[in-house]
Coordinates of C-alpha atoms in Angstrom, one line a residue:
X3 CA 10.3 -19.5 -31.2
X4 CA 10.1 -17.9 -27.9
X5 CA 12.4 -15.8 -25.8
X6 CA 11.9 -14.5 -22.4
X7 CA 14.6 -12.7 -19.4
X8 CA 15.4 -13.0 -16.2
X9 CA 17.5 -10.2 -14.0
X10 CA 20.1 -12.0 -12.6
X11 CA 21.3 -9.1 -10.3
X12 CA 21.8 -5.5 -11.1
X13 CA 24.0 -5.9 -13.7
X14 CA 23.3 -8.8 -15.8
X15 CA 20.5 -10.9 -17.3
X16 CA 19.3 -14.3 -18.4
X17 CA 18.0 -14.4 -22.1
X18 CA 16.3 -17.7 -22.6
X19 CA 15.3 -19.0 -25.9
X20 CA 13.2 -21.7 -27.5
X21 CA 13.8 -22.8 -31.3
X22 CA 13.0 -26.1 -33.6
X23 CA 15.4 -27.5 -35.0
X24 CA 18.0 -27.0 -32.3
X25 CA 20.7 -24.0 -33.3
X26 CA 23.3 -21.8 -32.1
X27 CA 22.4 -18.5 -31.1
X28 CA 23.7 -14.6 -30.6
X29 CA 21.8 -12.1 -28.4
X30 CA 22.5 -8.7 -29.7
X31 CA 21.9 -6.2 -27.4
X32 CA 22.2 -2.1 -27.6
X33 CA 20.8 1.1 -25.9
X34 CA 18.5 1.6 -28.5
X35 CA 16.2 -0.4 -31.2
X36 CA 17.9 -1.6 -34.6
X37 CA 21.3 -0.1 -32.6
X38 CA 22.9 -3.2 -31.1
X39 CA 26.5 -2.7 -30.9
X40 CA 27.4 -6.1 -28.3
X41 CA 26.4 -9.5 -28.5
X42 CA 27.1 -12.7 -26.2
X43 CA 26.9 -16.1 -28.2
X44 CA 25.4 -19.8 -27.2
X45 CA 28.6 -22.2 -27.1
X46 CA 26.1 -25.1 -28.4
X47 CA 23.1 -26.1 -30.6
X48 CA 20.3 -26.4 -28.6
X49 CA 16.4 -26.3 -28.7
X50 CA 16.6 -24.5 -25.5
X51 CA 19.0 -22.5 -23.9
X52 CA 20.1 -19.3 -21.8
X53 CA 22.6 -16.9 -22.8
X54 CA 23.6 -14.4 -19.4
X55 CA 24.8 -11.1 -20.5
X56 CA 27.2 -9.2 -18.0
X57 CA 28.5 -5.9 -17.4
X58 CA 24.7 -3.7 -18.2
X59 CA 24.7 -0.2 -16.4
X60 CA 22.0 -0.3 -13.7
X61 CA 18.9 1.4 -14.4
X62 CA 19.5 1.4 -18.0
X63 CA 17.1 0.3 -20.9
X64 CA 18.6 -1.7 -23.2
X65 CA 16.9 -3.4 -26.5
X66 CA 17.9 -6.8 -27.6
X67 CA 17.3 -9.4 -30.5
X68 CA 18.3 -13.1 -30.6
X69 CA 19.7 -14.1 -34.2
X70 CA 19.6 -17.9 -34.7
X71 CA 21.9 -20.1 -37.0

């Protein structure tokens, strides 16, 4: 699988994603590793997708990990 980002503005992001066989997926996302209190789901199965997540704080880290199903 691979994932990559993309800063949409200063606020939110693009998380792209490649997997085989085609699934949904959740980004989890937090403000520190293993701590990832929000998440943003795909609405389809695909091989390839994007997920956008909204509302970050500007010039804030934040950790993430895609969990497939």
């Amino acid at each position: 699988s691979r994932v990559g980002e993309e800063e949409i503005d200063t606020s939110s992001v693009r998380i792209t994603y490649t997997v085989s066989p085609a699934r949904f997926a959740q980004i989890r996302f937090g403000p520190s590793p293993n701590n990832y209190p929000f998440r943003s789901q795909s609405s389809a199965s695909a091989e390839t997708s994007a997920i956008v997540v909204g509302g970050l704080t500007p010039d804030t880290v934040y950790y993430y990990t895609v969990e497939v199903r």
